[in-house]
mmCIF file of C-alpha atoms in Angstrom:
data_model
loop_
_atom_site.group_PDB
_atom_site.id
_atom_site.type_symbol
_atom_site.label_atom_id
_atom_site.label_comp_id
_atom_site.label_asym_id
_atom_site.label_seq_id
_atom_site.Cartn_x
_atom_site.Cartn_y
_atom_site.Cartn_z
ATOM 1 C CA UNK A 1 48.658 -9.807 6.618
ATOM 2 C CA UNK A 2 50.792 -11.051 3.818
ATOM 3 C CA UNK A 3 50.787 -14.844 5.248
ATOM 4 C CA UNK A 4 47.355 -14.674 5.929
ATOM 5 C CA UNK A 5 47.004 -13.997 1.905
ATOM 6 C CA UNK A 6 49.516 -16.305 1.371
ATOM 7 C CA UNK A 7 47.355 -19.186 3.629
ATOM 8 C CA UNK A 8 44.061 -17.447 1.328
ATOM 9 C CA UNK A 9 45.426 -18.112 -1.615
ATOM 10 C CA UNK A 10 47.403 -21.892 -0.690
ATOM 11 C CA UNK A 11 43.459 -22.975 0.019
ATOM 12 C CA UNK A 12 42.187 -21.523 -3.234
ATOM 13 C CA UNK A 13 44.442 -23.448 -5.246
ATOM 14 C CA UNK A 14 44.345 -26.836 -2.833
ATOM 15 C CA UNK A 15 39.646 -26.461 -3.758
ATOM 16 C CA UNK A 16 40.935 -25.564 -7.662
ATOM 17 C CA UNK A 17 42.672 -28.943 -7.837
ATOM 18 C CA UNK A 18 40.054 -30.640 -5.832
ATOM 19 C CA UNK A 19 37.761 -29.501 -8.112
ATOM 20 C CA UNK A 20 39.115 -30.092 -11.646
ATOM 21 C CA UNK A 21 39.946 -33.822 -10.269
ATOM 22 C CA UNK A 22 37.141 -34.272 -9.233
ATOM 23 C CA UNK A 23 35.502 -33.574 -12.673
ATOM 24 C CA UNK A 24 38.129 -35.535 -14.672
ATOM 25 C CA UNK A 25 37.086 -38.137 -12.315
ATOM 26 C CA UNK A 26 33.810 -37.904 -12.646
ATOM 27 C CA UNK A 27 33.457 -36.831 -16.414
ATOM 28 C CA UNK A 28 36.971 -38.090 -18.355
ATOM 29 C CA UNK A 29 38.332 -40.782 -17.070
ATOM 30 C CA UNK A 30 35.331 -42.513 -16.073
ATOM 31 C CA UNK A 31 34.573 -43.114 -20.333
ATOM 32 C CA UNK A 32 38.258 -44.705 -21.010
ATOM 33 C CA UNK A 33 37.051 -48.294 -21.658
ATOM 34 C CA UNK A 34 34.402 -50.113 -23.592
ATOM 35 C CA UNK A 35 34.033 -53.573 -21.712
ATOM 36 C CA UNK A 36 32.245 -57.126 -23.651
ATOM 37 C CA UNK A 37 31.030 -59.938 -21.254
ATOM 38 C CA UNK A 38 29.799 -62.758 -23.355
ATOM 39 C CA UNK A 39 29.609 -66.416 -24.001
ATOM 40 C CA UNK A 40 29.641 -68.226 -26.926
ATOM 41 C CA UNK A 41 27.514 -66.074 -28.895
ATOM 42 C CA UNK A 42 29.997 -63.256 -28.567
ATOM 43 C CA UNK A 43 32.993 -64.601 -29.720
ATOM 44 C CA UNK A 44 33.443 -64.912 -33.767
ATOM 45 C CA UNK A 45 36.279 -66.686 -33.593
ATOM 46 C CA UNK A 46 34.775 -69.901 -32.962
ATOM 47 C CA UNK A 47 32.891 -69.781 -36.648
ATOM 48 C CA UNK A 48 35.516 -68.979 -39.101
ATOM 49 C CA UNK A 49 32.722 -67.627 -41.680
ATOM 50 C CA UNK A 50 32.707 -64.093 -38.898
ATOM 51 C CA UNK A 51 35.744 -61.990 -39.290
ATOM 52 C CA UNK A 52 34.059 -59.905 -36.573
ATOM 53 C CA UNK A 53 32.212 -59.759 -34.094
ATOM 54 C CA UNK A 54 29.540 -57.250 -32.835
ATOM 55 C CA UNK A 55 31.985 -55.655 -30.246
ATOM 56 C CA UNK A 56 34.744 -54.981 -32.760
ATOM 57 C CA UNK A 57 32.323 -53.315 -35.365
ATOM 58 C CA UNK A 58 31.296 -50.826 -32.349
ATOM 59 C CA UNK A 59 34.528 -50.724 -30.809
ATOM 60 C CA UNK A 60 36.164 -49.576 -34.464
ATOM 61 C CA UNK A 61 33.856 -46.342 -34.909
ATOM 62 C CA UNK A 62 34.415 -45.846 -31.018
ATOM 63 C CA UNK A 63 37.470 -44.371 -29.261
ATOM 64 C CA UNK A 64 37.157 -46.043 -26.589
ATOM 65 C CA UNK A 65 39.745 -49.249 -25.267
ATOM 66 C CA UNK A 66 37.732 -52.551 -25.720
ATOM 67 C CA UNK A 67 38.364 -54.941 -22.679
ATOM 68 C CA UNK A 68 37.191 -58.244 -23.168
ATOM 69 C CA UNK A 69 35.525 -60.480 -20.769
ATOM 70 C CA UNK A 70 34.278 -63.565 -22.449
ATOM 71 C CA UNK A 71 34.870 -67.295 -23.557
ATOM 72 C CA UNK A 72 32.979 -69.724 -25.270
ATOM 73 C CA UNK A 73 31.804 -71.724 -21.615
ATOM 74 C CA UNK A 74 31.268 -68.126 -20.002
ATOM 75 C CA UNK A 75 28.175 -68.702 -17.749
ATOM 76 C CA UNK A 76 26.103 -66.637 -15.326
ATOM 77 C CA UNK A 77 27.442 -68.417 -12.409
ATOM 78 C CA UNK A 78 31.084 -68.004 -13.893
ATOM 79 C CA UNK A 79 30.784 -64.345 -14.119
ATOM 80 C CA UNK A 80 28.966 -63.725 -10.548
ATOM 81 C CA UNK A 81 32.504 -65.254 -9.214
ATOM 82 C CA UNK A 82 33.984 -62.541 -11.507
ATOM 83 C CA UNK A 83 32.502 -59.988 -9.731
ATOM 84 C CA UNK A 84 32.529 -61.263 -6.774
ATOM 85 C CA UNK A 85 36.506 -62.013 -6.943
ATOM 86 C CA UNK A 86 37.131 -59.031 -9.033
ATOM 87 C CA UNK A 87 38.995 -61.405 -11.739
ATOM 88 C CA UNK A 88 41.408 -59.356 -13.839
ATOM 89 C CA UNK A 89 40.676 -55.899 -11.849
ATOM 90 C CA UNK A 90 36.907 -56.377 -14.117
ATOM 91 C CA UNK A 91 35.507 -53.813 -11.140
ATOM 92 C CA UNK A 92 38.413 -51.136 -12.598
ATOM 93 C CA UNK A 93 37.481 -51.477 -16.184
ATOM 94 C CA UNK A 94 33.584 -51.448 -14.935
ATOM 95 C CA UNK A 95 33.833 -48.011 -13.071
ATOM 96 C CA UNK A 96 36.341 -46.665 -16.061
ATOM 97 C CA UNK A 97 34.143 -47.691 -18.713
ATOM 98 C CA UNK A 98 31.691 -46.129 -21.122
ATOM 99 C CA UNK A 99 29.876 -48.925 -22.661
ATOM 100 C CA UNK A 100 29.251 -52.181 -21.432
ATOM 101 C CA UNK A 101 27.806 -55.223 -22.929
ATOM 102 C CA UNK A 102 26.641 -58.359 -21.604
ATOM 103 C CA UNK A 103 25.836 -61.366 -23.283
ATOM 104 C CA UNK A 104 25.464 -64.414 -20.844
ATOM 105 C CA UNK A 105 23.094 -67.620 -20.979
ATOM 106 C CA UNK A 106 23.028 -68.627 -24.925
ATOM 107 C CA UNK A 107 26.048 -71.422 -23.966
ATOM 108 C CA UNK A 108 24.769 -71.673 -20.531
ATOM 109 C CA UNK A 109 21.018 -72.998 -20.882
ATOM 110 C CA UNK A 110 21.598 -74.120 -24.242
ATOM 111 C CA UNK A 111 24.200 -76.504 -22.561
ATOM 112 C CA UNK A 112 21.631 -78.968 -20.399
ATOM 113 C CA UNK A 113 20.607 -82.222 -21.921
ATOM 114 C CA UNK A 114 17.048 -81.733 -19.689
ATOM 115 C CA UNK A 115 16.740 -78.560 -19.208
ATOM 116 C CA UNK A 116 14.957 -77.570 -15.821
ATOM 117 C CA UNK A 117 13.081 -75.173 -13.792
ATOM 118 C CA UNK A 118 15.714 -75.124 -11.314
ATOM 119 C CA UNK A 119 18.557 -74.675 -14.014
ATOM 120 C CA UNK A 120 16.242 -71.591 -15.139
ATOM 121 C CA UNK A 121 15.886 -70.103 -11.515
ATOM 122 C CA UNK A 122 19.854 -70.611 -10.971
ATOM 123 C CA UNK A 123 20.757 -68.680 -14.015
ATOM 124 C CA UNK A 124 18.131 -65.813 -13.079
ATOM 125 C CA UNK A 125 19.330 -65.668 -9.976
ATOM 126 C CA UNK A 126 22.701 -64.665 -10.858
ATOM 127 C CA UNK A 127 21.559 -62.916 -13.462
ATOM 128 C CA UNK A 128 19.745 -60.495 -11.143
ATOM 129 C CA UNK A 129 22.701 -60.315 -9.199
ATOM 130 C CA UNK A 130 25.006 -59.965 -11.983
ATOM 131 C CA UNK A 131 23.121 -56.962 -13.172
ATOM 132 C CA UNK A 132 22.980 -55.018 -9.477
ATOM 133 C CA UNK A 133 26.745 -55.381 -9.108
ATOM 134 C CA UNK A 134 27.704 -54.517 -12.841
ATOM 135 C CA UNK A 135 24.936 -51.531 -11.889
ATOM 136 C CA UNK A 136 26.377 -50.386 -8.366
ATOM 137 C CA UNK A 137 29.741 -50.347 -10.039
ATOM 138 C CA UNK A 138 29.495 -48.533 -13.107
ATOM 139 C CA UNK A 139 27.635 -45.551 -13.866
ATOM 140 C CA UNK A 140 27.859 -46.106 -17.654
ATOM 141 C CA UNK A 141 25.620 -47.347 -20.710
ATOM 142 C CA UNK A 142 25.255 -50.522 -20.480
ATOM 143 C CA UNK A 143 23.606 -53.175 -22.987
ATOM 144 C CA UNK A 144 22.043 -56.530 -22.317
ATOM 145 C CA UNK A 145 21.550 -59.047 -24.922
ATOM 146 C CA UNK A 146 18.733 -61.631 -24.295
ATOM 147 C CA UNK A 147 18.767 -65.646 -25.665
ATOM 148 C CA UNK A 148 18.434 -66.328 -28.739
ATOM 149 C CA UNK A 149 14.589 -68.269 -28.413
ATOM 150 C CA UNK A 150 14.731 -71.406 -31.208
ATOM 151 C CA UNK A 151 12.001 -73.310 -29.832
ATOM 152 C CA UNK A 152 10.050 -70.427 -27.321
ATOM 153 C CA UNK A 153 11.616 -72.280 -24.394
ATOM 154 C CA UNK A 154 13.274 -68.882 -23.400
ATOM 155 C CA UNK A 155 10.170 -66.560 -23.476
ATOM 156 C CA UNK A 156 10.276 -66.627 -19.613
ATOM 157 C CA UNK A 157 13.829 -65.964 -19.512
ATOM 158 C CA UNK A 158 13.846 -63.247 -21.756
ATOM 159 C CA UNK A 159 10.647 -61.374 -20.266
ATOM 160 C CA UNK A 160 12.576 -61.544 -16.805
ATOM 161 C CA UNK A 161 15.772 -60.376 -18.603
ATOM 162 C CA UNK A 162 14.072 -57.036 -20.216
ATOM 163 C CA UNK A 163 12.342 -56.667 -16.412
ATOM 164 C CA UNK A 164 15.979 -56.557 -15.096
ATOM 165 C CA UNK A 165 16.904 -54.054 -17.942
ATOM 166 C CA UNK A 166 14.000 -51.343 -17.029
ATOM 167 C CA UNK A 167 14.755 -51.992 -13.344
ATOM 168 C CA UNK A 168 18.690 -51.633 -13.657
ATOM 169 C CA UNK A 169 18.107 -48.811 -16.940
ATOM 170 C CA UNK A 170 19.895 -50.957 -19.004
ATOM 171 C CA UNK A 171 19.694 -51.148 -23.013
ATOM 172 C CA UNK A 172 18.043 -54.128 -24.557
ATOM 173 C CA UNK A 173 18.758 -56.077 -27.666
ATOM 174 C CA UNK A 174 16.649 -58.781 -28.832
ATOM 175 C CA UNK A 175 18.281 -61.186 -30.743
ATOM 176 C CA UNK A 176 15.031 -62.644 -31.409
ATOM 177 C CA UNK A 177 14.263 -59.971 -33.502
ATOM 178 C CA UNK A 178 16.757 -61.232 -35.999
ATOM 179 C CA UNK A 179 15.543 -63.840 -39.143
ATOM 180 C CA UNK A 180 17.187 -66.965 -38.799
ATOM 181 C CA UNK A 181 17.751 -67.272 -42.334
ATOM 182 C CA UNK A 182 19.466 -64.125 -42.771
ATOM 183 C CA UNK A 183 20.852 -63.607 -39.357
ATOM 184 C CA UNK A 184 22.114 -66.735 -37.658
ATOM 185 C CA UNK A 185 24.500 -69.852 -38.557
ATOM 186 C CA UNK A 186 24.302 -73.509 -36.911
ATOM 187 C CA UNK A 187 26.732 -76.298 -36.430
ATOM 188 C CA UNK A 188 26.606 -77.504 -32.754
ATOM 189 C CA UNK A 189 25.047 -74.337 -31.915
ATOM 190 C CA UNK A 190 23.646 -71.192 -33.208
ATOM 191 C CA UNK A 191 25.756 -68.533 -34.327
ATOM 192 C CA UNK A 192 25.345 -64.994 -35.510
ATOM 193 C CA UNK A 193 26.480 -64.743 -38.871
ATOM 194 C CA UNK A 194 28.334 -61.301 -40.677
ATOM 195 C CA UNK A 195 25.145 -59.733 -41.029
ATOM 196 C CA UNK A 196 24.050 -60.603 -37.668
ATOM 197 C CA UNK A 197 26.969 -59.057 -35.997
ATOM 198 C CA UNK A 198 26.616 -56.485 -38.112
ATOM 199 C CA UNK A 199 23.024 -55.368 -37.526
ATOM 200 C CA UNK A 200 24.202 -56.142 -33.770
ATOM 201 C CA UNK A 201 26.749 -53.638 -33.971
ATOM 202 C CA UNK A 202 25.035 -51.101 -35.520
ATOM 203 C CA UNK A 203 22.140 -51.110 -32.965
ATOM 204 C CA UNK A 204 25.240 -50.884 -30.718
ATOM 205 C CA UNK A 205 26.119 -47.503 -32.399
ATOM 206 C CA UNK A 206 23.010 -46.194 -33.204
ATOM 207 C CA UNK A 207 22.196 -46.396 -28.956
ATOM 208 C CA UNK A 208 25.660 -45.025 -27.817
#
């Protein structure tokens, strides 16, 4: 009787531990990271006049790690092959993460001399993808920020970009909604300036 009580209790403890890893799986360590994904747009560096960008003002009222995924040239094609690859364990920090953000097309469309149809389907395309995969992976909030629209040649983009962020329940910021007087810088391309990062940021918090 007593090793049957003994066996009782060994398979008690064995579901206990099954149980509580299961929820720091689940609950804890599934909000250790806070993971960027941009292009140009994302990465302050590039215009002195920015000391910081969107992600850091979040990531400094956050306690989350910040793992960052973009470059200036950082295009939707690029960052399918990411995935796809799993380039720099990006699927580990997706599943581990808490907040992602992605910020993908200003360099990329912006970028073509004669910009095309076919340039616009290609980045949708792997757009769509992009956003299934980052989807299937991670479980977490994640943000999508649309092109910045100078001359209305995006509108298409952009309505197919928020359909992708109701289908995928992502969170979506419209840069568009920012002056360009207040908000944005240019040189060789358009920048967001301190108070655009700022008021990018802060959105950023204000939806966490």
């Amino acid at each position: 009787m007593k090793i049957k009580k003994r066996y009782k209790l060994l398979i008690i403890i064995i579901i206990a531990l099954f149980i509580i890893s299961f929820i720091y799986l689940k609950f804890y360590r599934s909000h250790e990271y806070y993971v960027s994904i941009g292009d140009y747009l994302s990465v302050s560096e590039i215009n002195g006049a920015v000391p910081k960008n969107y992600n850091d003002i979040f990531h400094d009222k956050n306690k989350t790690k910040q793992i960052k995924f973009y470059n200036e040239y950082l295009n939707s094609s690029k960052l399918l092959s990411m995935l796809e690859s799993d380039y720099k364990n990006i699927s580990y920090y997706l599943n581990n993460s808490k907040y992602v953000v992605i910020n993908v097309g200003n360099y990329e469309l912006n970028s073509y001399k004669n910009l095309n149809e076919e340039n616009i389907i290609d980045y949708l395309n792997n757009m769509h993808n992009v956003l299934y995969k980052v989807r299937k992976i991670s479980n977490s909030k994640i943000f999508i920020v649309n092109l910045y629209n100078s001359s209305n040649k995006f509108e298409l983009v952009n309505k197919k970009l928020f359909d992708y962020s109701k289908k995928y329940d992502l969170k979506y910021i419209d840069l568009n909604k920012l002056e360009f007087d207040k908000y944005y810088v240019i040189s060789d391309k358009y920048y967001l300036n301190s108070k655009g990062m700022n008021k990018i940021g802060n959105f950023l918090l204000k939806n966490c």
